[in-house]
Short mmCIF file of C-alpha atoms and ligand atoms in Angstrom, two decimals:
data_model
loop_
_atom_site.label_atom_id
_atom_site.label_comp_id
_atom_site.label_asym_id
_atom_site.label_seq_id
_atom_site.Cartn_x
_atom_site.Cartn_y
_atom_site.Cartn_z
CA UNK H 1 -18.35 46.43 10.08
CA UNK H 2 -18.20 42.70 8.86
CA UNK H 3 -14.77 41.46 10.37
CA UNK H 4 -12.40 39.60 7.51
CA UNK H 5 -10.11 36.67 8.38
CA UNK H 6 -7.68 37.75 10.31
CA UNK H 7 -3.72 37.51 8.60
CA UNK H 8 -1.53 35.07 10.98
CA UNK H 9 0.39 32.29 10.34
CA UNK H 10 -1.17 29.06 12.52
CA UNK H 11 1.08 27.77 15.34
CA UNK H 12 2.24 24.50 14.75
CA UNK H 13 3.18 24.74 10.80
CA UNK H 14 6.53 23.31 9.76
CA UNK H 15 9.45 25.85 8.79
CA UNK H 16 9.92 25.71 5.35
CA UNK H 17 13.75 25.56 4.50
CA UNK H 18 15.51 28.48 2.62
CA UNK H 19 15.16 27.40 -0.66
CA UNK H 20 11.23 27.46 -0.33
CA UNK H 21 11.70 30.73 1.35
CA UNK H 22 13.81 32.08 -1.66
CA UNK H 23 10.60 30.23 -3.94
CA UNK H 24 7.62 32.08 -2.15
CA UNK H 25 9.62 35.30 -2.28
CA UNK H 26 9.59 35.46 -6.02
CA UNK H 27 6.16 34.17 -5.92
CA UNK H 28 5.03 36.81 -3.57
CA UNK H 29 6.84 39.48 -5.67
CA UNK H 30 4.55 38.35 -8.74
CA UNK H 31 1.49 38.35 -6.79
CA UNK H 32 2.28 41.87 -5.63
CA UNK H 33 2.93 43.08 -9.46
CA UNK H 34 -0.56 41.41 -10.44
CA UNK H 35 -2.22 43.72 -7.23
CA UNK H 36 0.22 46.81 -9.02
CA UNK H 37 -1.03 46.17 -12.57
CA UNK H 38 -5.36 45.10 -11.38
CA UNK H 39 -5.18 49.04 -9.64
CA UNK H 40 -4.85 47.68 -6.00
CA UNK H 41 -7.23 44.95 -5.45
CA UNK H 42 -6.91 41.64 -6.78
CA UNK H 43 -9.85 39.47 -6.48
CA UNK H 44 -9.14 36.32 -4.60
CA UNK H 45 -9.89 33.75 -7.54
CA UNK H 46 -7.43 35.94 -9.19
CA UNK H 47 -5.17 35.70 -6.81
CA UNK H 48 -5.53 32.13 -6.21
CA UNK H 49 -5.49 31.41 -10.31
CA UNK H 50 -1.94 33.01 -10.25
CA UNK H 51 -0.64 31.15 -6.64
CA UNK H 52 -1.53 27.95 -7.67
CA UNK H 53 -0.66 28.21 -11.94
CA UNK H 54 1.44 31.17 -12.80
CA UNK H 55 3.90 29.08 -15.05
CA UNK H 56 7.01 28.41 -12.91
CA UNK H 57 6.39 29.86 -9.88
CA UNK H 58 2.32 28.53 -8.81
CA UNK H 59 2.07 26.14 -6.06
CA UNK H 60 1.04 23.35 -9.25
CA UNK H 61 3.63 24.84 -11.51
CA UNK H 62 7.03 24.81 -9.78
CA UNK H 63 8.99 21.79 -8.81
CA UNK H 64 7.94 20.70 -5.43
CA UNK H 65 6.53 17.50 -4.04
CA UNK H 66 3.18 17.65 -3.16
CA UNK H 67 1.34 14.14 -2.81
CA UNK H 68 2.22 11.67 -0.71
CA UNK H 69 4.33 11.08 2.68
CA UNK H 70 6.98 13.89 2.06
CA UNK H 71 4.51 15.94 0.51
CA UNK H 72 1.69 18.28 1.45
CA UNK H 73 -1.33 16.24 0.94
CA UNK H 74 -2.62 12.45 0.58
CA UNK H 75 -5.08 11.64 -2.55
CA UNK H 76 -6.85 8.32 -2.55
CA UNK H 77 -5.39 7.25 -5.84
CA UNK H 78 -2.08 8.20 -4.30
CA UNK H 79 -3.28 5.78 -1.18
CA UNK H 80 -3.48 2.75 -2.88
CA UNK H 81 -3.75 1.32 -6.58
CA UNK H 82 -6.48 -0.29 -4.95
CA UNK H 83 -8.82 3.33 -5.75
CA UNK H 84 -7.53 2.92 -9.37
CA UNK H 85 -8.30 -0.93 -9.81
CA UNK H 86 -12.23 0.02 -8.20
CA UNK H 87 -12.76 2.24 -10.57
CA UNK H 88 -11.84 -0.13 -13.61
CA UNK H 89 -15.16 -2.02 -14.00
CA UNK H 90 -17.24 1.28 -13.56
CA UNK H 91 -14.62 3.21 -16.35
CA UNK H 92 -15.42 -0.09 -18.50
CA UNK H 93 -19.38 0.17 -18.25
CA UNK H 94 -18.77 3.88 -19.79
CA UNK H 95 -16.60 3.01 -22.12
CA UNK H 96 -19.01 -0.05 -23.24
CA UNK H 97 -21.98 2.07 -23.35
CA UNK H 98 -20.13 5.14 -25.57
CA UNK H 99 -18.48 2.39 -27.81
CA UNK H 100 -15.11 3.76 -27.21
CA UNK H 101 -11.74 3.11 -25.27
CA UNK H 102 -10.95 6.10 -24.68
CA UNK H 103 -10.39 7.72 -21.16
CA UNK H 104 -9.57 10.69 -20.36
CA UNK H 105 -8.26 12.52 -17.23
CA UNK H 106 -8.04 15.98 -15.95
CA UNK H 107 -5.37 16.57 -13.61
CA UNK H 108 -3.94 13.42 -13.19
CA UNK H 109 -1.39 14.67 -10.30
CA UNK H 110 1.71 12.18 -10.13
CA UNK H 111 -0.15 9.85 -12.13
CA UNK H 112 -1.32 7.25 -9.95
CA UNK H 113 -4.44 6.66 -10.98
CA UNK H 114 -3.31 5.99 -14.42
CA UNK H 115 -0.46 3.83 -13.55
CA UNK H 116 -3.84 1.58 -11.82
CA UNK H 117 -6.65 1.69 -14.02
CA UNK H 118 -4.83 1.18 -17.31
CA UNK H 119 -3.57 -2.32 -16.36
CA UNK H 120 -6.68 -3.03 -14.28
CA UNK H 121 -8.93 -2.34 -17.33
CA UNK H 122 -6.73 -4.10 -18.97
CA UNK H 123 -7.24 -6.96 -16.61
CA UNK H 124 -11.12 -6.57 -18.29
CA UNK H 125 -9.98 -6.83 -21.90
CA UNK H 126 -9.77 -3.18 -22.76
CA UNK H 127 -6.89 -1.70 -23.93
CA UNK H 128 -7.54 1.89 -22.97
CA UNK H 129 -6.20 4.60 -24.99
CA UNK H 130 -5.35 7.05 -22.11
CA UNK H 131 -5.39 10.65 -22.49
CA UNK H 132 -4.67 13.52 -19.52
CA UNK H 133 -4.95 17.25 -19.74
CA UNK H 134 -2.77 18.42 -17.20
CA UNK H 135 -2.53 22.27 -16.17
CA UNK H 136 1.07 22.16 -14.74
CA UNK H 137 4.11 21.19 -16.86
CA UNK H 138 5.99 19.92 -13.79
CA UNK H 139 3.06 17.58 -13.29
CA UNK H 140 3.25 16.71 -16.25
CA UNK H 141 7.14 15.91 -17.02
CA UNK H 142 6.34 13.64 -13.76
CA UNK H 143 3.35 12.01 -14.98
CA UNK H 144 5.71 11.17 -18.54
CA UNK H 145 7.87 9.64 -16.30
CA UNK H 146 5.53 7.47 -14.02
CA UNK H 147 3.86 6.15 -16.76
CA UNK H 148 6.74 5.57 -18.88
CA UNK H 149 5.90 1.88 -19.48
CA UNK H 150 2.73 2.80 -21.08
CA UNK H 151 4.07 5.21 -23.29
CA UNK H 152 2.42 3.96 -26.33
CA UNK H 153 -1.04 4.52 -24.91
CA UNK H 154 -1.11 7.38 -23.11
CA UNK H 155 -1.49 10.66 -24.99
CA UNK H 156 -0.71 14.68 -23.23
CA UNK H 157 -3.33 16.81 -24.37
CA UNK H 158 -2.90 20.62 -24.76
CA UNK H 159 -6.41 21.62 -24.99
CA UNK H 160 -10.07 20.62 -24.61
CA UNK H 161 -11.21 17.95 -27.06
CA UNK H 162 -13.62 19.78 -29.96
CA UNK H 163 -15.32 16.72 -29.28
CA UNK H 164 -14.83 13.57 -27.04
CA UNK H 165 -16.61 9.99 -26.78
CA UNK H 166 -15.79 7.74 -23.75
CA UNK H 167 -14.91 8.17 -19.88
CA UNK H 168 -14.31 11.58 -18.41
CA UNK H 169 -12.35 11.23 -14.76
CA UNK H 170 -11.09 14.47 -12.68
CA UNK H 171 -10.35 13.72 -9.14
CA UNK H 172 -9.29 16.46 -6.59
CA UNK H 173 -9.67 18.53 -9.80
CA UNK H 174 -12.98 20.70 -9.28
CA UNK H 175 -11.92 21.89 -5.74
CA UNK H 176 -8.71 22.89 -6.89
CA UNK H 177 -10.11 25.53 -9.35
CA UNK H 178 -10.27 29.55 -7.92
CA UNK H 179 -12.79 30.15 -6.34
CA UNK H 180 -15.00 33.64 -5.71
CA UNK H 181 -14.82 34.73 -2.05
CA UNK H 182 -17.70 36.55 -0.95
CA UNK H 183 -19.29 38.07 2.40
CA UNK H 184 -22.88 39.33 3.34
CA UNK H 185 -23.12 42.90 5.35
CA UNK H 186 -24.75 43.88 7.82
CA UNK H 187 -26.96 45.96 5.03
CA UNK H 188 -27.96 42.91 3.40
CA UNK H 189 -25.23 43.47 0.47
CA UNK H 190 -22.86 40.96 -1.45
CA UNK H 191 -19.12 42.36 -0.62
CA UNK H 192 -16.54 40.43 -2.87
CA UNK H 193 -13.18 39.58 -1.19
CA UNK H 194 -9.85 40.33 -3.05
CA UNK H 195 -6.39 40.61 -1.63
CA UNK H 196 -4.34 44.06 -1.31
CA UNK H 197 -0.66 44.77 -0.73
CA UNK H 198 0.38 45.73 2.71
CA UNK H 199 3.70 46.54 3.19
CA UNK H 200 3.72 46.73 6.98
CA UNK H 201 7.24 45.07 8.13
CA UNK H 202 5.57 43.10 10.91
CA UNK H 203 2.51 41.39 9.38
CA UNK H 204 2.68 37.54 9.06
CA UNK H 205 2.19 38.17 5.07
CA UNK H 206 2.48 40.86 2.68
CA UNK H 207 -1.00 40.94 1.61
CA UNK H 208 -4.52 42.13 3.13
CA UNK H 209 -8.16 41.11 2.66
CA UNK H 210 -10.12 43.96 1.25
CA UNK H 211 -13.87 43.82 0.19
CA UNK H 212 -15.85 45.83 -2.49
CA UNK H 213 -18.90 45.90 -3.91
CA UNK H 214 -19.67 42.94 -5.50
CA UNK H 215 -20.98 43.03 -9.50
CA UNK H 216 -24.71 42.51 -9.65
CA UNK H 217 -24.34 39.08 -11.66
CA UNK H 218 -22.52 37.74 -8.67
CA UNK H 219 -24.63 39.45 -6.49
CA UNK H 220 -27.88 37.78 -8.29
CA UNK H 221 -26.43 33.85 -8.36
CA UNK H 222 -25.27 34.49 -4.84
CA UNK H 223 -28.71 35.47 -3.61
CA UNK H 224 -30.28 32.54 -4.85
CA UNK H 225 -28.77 30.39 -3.16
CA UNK H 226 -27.35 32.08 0.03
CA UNK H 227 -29.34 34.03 1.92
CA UNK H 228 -28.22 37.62 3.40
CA UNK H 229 -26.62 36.87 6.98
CA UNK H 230 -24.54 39.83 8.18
CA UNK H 231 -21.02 38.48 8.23
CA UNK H 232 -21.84 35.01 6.26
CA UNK H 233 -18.24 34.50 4.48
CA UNK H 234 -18.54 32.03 1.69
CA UNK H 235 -17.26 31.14 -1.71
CA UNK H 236 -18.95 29.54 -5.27
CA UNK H 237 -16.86 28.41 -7.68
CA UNK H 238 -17.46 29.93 -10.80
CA UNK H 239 -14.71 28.55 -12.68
CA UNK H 240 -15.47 25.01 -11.63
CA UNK H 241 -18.96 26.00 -13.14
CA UNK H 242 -18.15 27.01 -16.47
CA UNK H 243 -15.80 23.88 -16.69
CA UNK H 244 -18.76 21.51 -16.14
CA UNK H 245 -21.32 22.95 -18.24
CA UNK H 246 -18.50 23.71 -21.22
CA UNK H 247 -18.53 19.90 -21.11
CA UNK H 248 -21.53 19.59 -22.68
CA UNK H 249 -19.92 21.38 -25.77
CA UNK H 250 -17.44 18.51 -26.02
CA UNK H 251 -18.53 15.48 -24.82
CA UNK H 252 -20.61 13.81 -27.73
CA UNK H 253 -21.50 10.20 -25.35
CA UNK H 254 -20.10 8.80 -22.65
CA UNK H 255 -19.69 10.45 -18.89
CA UNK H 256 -18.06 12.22 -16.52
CA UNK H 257 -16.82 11.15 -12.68
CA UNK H 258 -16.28 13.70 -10.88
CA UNK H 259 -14.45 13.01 -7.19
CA UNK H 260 -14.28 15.29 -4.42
CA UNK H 261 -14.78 16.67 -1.38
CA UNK H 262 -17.80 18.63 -1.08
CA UNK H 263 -21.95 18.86 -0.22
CA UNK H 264 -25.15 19.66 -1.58
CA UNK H 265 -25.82 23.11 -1.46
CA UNK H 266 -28.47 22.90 1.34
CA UNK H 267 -25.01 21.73 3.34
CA UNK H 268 -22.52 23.85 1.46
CA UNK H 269 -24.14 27.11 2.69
CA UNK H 270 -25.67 25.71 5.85
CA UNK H 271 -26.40 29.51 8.26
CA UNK H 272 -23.83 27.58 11.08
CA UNK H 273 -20.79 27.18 8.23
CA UNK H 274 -19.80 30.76 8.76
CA UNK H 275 -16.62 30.84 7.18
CA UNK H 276 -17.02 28.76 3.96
CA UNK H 277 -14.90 26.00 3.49
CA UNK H 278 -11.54 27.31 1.61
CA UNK H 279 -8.60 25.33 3.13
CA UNK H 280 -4.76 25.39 2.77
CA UNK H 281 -2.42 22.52 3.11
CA UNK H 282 1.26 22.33 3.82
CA UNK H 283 3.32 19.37 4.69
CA UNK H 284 0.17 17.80 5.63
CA UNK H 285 -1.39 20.72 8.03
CA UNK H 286 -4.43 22.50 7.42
CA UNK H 287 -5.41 25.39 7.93
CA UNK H 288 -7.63 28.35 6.48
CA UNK H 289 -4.67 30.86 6.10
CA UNK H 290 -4.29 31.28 2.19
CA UNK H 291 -2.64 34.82 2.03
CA UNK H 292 0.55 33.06 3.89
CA UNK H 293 3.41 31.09 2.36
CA UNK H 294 2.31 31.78 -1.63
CA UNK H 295 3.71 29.18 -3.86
CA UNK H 296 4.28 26.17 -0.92
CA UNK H 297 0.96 25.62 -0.05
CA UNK H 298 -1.95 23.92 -1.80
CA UNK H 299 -5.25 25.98 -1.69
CA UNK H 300 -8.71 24.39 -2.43
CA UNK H 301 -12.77 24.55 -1.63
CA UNK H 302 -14.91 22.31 -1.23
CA UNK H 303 -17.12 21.44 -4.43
CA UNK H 304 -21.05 22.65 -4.38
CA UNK H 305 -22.33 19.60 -5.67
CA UNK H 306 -25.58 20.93 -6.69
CA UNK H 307 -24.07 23.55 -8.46
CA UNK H 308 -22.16 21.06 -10.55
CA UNK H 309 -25.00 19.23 -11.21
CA UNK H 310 -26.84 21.73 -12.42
CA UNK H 311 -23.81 23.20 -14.66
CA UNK H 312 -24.22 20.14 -16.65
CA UNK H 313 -28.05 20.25 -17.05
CA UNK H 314 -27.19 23.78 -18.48
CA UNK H 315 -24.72 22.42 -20.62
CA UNK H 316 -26.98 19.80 -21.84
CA UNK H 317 -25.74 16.50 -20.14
CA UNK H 318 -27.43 14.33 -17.65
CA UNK H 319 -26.48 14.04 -14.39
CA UNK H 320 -26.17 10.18 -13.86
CA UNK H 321 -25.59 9.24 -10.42
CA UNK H 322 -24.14 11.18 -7.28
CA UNK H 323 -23.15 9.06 -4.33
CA UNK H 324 -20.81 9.21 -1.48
CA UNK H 325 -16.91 7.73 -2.18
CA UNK H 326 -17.61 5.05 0.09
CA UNK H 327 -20.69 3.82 -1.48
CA UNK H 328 -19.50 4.42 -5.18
CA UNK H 329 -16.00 2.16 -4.38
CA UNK H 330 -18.46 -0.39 -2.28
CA UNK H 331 -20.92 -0.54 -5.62
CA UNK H 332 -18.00 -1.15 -7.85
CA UNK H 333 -16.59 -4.04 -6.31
CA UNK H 334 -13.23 -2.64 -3.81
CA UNK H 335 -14.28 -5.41 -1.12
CA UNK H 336 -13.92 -8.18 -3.46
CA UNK H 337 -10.16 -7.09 -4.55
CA UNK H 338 -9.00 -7.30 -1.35
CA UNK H 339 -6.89 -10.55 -0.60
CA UNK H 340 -8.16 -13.27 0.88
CA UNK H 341 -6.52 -14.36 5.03
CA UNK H 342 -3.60 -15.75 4.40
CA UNK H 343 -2.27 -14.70 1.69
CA UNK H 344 0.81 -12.46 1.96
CA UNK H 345 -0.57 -11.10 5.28
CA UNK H 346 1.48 -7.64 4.86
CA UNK H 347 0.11 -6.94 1.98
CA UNK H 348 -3.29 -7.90 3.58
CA UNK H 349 -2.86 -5.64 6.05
CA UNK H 350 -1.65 -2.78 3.86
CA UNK H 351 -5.37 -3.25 1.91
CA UNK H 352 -7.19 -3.09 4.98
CA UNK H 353 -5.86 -0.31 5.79
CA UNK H 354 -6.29 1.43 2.33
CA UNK H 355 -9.90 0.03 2.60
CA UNK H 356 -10.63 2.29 5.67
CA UNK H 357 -8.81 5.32 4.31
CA UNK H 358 -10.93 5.29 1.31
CA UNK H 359 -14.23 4.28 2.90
CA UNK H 360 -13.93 5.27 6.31
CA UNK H 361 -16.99 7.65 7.20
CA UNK H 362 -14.29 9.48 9.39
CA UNK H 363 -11.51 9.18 6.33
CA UNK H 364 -12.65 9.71 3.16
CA UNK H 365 -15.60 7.81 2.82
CA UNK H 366 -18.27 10.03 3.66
CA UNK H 367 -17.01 13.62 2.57
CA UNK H 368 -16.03 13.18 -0.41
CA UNK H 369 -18.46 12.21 -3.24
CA UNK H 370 -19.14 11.13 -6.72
CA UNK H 371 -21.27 12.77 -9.33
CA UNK H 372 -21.69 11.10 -12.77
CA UNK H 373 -22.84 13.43 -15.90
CA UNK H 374 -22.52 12.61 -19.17
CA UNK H 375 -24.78 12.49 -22.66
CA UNK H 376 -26.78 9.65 -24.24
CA UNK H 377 -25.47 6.60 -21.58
CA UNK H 378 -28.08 3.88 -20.87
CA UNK H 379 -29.32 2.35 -18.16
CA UNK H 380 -27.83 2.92 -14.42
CA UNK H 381 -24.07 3.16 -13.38
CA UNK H 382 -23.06 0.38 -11.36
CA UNK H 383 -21.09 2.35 -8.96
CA UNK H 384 -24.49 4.16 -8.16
CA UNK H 385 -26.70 0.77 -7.81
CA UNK H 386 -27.17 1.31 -4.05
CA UNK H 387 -27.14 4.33 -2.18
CA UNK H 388 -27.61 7.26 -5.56
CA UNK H 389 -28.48 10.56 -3.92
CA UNK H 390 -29.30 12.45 -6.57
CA UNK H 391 -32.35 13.41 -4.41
CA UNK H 392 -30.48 14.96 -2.08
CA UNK H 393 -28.49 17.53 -4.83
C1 SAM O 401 -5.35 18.20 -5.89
S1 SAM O 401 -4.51 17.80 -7.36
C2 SAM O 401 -5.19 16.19 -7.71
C3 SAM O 401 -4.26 15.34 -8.51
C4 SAM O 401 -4.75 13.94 -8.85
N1 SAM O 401 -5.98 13.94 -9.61
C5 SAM O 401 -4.89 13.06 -7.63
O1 SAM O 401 -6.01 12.74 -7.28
O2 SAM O 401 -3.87 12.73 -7.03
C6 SAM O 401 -5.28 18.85 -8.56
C7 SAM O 401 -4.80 18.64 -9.97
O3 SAM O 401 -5.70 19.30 -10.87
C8 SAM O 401 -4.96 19.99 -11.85
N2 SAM O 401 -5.88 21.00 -12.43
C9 SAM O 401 -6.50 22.03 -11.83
N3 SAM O 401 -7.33 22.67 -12.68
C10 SAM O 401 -7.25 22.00 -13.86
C11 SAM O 401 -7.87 22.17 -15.13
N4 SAM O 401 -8.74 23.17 -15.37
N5 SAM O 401 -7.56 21.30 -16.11
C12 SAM O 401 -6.70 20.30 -15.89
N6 SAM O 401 -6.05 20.10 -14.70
C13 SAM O 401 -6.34 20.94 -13.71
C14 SAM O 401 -3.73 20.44 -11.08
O4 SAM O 401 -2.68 20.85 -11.88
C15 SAM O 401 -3.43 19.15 -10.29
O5 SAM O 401 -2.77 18.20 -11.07
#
């Protein structure tokens, strides 16, 4: 027998206060009529689609805070405008070489990164028409409001472009899509994790990991790239996937940065990373318990780069430059924003300190990465003009 994660809640979390209680009841309630209505077993993307986005109630769809101090999680645009204002002259170079202004983000969270870049690019003499597809409606109401003073610019889309020339950005966004749980037996076959309801009055959550066979597709793209180690628990992101190579349906020139958190595959499914990589955070814990606390608690894997890179070859795009954060904000220019000694030494200090959150190698700098793809773009990205790794993916 392969043993599953075990159910408990970690010592150490924060108690949420009754109104979250009250919250993840009703989200738990849902999640137990999906199990009902799916026969029993829910597969864990499933499960994970419906916890984060089930309108109203998902961890991304209901009111709560989530980013920043009083939050449950830090993003680097939500660190410092500086991230935003890095970005500007690499967002310009795209935009020059597609011969358009037009930007558009995925997931733009609070809207931080577009309260940056638009004035920084307009610092560069473009006056960006800003567009953001945003899953969550709460997000979105709060984005409206954030970026409120450039109104006339910024445009809520409710769909995927049919087709789209300029700069792509999604950051956090890939390892925030569902992902497909899966675990090698002891017989050398592919068991596919999904989530059951347990009643029992005494467990630490409602729900239980079950496995079952899992479909020969799955069972095929798993193999190639993960060999059969009795026990191996893992997870590929299949939606993440699609999203990338559907891109290449709808983006006619320009490209694509992709930010995250995540390896080459050679890493990703490394024999010693027995567990995978799917993490929960609440009130700025982690932990790898996402059957507790539905609703309150941000779930998320770490993005296969080579797997994304290869989505867009599939879907027709190039794949344009992959580097680490650090390297990518270094290559664009984030030094040379900094203030000079001297001047307003606070604000100095709060830079510095930015600076070493975002390109730290024990911060952010080194885990999480950028990959570039995009369709009929010239000559290299400057945020890729030392240090590419495309070798590596
Ligand atoms: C971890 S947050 C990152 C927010 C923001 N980009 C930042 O860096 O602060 C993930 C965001 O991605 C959004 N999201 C997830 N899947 C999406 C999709 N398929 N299309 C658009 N937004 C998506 C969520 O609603 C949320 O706003």
């Amino acid at each position: 027998m392969n043993a599953l994660p075990i159910i408990q809640t970690p010592t150490g979390l924060p108690e949420p206060d009754a109104d979250a209680l009250a919250h993840s009841a009703r989200v738990q309630a849902m999640l137990i009529e999906r199990i009902r209505q799916a026969g029993g077993w829910l597969p864990f993307d499933a499960w994970m689609q419906a916890a984060l986005y089930a309108p109203g109630l998902g961890y991304y769809s209901a009111g709560s805070v989530k980013f920043q101090r009083e939050g449950d999680f830090t993003t680097a645009p939500e660190i410092s405008p500086l991230f935003g204002q890095a970005l500007a002259p690499q967002v310009a170079q795209i935009l020059q070489a597609s011969g358009s202004t037009t930007v558009l983000e995925f997931g733009a969270g609070s809207g931080a990164l577009a309260a940056a870049l638009i004035p920084a690019l307009q610092g560069l003499g473009i006056q960006a028409h800003y567009q953001i597809l945003e899953l969550s409606a709460d997000l979105r109401a709060r984005q409206q409001a954030k970026l409120g003073w450039w109104r006339g610019q910024v445009q809520w889309l409710d769909a995927l472009p049919a087709r789209f020339s300029g700069c792509v950005l999604a950051n956090e966004v890939l390892d925030a899509m569902p992902a497909v749980l899966f675990q090698w037996d002891e017989h050398g076959q592919l068991r596919q994790l999904g989530v059951t309801h347990d009643p029992a009055p005494q467990a630490a959550s409602p729900f239980a990991w079950a496995t079952r066979p899992a479909p020969e597709p799955l069972a095929t793209k798993v193999r190639s790239r993960v060999p059969p180690l009795p026990g191996y628990l893992s997870e590929i992101n299949e939606q993440a996937e699609a999203w990338v190579r559907q891109m290449g349906q709808w983006l006619r020139r320009g490209a694509a940065l992709l930010i995250d958190y995540g390896f080459p595959q050679a890493e990703y499914y490394h024999p010693q990373r027995l567990h995978g990589t799917l993490m929960c955070h609440f009130r700025h814990h982690a932990h790898d318990q996402p059957l507790i606390l539905p609703g309150l608690q941000d779930i998320t894997a770490h993005v296969d780069f080579t797997a994304m890179a290869d989505a867009a070859l599939e879907g027709g795009l190039d794949v344009l430059g992959y580097t680490s954060q650090a390297r990518f904000l270094m290559n664009s220019g984030l030094v040379q924003l900094i203030r000079a000694p001297g001047c307003d030494p606070a604000a100095r200090a709060r830079e510095l300190t930015a600076l070493n959150l975002l390109t730290g190698e024990a911060e952010m700098g080194e885990l999480f990465k950028v990959l570039a793809v995009g369709r009929d773009i010239d000559g290299p990205l400057l945020g890729f003009s030392r240090g590419d790794r495309r070798d590596r993916l």
